[in-house]
XYZ file of C-alpha atoms in Angstrom:
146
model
C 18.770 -47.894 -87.407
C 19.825 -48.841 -84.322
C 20.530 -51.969 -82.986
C 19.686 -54.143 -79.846
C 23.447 -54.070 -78.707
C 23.715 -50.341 -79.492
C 20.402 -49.172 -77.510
C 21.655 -51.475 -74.854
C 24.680 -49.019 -74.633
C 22.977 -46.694 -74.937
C 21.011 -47.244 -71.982
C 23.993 -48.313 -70.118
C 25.317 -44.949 -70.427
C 22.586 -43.162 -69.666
C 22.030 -45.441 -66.754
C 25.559 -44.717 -65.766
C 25.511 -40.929 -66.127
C 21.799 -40.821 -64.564
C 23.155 -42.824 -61.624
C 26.074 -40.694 -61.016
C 23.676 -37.672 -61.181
C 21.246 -39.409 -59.358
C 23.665 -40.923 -56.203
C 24.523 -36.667 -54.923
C 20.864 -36.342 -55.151
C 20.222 -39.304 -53.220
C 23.091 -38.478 -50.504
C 21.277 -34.771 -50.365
C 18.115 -36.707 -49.865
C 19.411 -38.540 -46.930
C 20.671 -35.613 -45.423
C 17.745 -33.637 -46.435
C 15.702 -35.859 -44.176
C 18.117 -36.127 -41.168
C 17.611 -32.442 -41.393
C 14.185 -32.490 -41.561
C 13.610 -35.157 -38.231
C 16.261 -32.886 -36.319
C 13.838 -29.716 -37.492
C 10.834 -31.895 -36.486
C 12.444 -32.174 -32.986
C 13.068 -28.659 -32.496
C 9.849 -27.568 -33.380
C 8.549 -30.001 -31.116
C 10.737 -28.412 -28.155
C 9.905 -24.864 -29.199
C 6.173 -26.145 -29.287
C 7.011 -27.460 -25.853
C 8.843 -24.116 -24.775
C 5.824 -22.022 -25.718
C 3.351 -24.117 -23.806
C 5.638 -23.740 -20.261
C 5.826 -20.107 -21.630
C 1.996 -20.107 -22.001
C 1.767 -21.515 -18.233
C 4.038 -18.977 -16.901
C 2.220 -16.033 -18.405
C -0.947 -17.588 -16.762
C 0.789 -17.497 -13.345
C 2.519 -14.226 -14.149
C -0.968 -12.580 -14.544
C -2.557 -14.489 -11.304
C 0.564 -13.189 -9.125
C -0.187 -9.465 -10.666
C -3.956 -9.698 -9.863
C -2.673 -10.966 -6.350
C -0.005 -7.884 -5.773
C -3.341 -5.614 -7.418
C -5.310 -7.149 -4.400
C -2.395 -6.709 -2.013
C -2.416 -3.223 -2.851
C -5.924 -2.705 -3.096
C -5.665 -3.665 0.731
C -2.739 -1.814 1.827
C -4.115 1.347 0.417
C -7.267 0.288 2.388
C -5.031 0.256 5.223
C -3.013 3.146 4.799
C -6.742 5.321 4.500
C -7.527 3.470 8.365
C -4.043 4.969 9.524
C -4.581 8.111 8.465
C -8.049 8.344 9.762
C -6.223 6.855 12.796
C -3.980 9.584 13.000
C -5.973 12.194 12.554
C -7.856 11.636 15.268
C -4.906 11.002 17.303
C -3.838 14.525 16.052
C -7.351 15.748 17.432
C -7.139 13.967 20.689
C -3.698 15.415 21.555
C -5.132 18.768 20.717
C -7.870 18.342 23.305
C -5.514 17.158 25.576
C -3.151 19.865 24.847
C -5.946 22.435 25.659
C -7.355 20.496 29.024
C -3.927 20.225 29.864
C -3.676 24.140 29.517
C -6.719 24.547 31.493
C -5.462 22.295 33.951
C -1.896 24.068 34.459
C -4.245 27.406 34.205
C -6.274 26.082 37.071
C -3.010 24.914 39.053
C -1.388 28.371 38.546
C -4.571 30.151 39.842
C -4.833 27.285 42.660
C -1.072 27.886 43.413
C -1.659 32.011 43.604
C -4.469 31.746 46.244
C -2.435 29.145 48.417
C 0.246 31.592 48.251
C -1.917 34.631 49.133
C -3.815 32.494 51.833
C -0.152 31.631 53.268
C 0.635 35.350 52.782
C -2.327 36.270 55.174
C -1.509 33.432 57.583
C 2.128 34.438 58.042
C 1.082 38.192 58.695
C -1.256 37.181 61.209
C 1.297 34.808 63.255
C 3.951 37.295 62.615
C 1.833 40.097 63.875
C 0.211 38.031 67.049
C 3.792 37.321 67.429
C 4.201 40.400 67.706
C 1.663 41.438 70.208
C 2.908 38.521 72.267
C 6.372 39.456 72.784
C 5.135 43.099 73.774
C 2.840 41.643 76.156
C 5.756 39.310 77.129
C 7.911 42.563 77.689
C 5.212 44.300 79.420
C 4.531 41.476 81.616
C 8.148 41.543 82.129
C 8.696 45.033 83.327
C 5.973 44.596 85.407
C 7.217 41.816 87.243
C 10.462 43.466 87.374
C 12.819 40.816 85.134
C 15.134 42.915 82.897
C 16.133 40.313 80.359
């Protein structure tokens, strides 16, 4: 049997061995929970990090519907230009053909001057004519030999 000295060794031992198991333990425990507040931390920034992310998604999408919009309106626009143009491309096409009437017209207009100014000129040159025989005649009469 044993005795109060020898269980009190006994336990000394053990307490000694337990404790020198026990300290690493402790000393991994310590470090364990520094690890575990600088893990807390980052989680807490990440949590952070994916809110800001959250809040620039929700912009992100609000500046897409805005550029949707944008382009919604400059297709708008684009279908008023070329309405625009095509009836710019019509209106030059009537003016082309009034202009082409018009240069007909002047052409035509131009012709009959130039026939009317034919028959004018004949008719002075031919009274001319007449007059310088008349002058000739009057001439000889009189007696002047020019």
């Amino acid at each position: 049997m044993l005795t109060k000295i020898d269980l009190s060794q006994i336990g000394k031992v053990v307490r000694d061995e337990v404790g020198e198991e026990v300290r690493p333990i402790k000393k991994d425990m310590v470090s364990l929970r520094q690890d575990m507040g600088g893990l807390k931390q980052d989680v807490k920034g990440l949590k952070q990090d994916v809110s800001t992310l959250k809040q620039d998604v929700g912009t992100l999408k609000q500046d897409v519907g805005t550029l949707k919009q944008d382009v919604g309106g400059l297709k708008t626009d684009m279908m008023v230009v070329k309405t625009d143009v095509g009836g710019l491309k019509q209106d030059m096409e009537v003016v082309k053909s009034e202009v082409g009437g018009v240069k007909l017209e002047m052409r035509r207009g131009f012709k009959k001057v130039r026939k009317d100014l034919s028959v004018v000129i004949n008719f002075f040159d031919h009274e001319h004519l007449e007059l310088q025989d008349r002058v000739r005649q009057l001439e000889l009469r009189a007696g002047f030999n020019l």
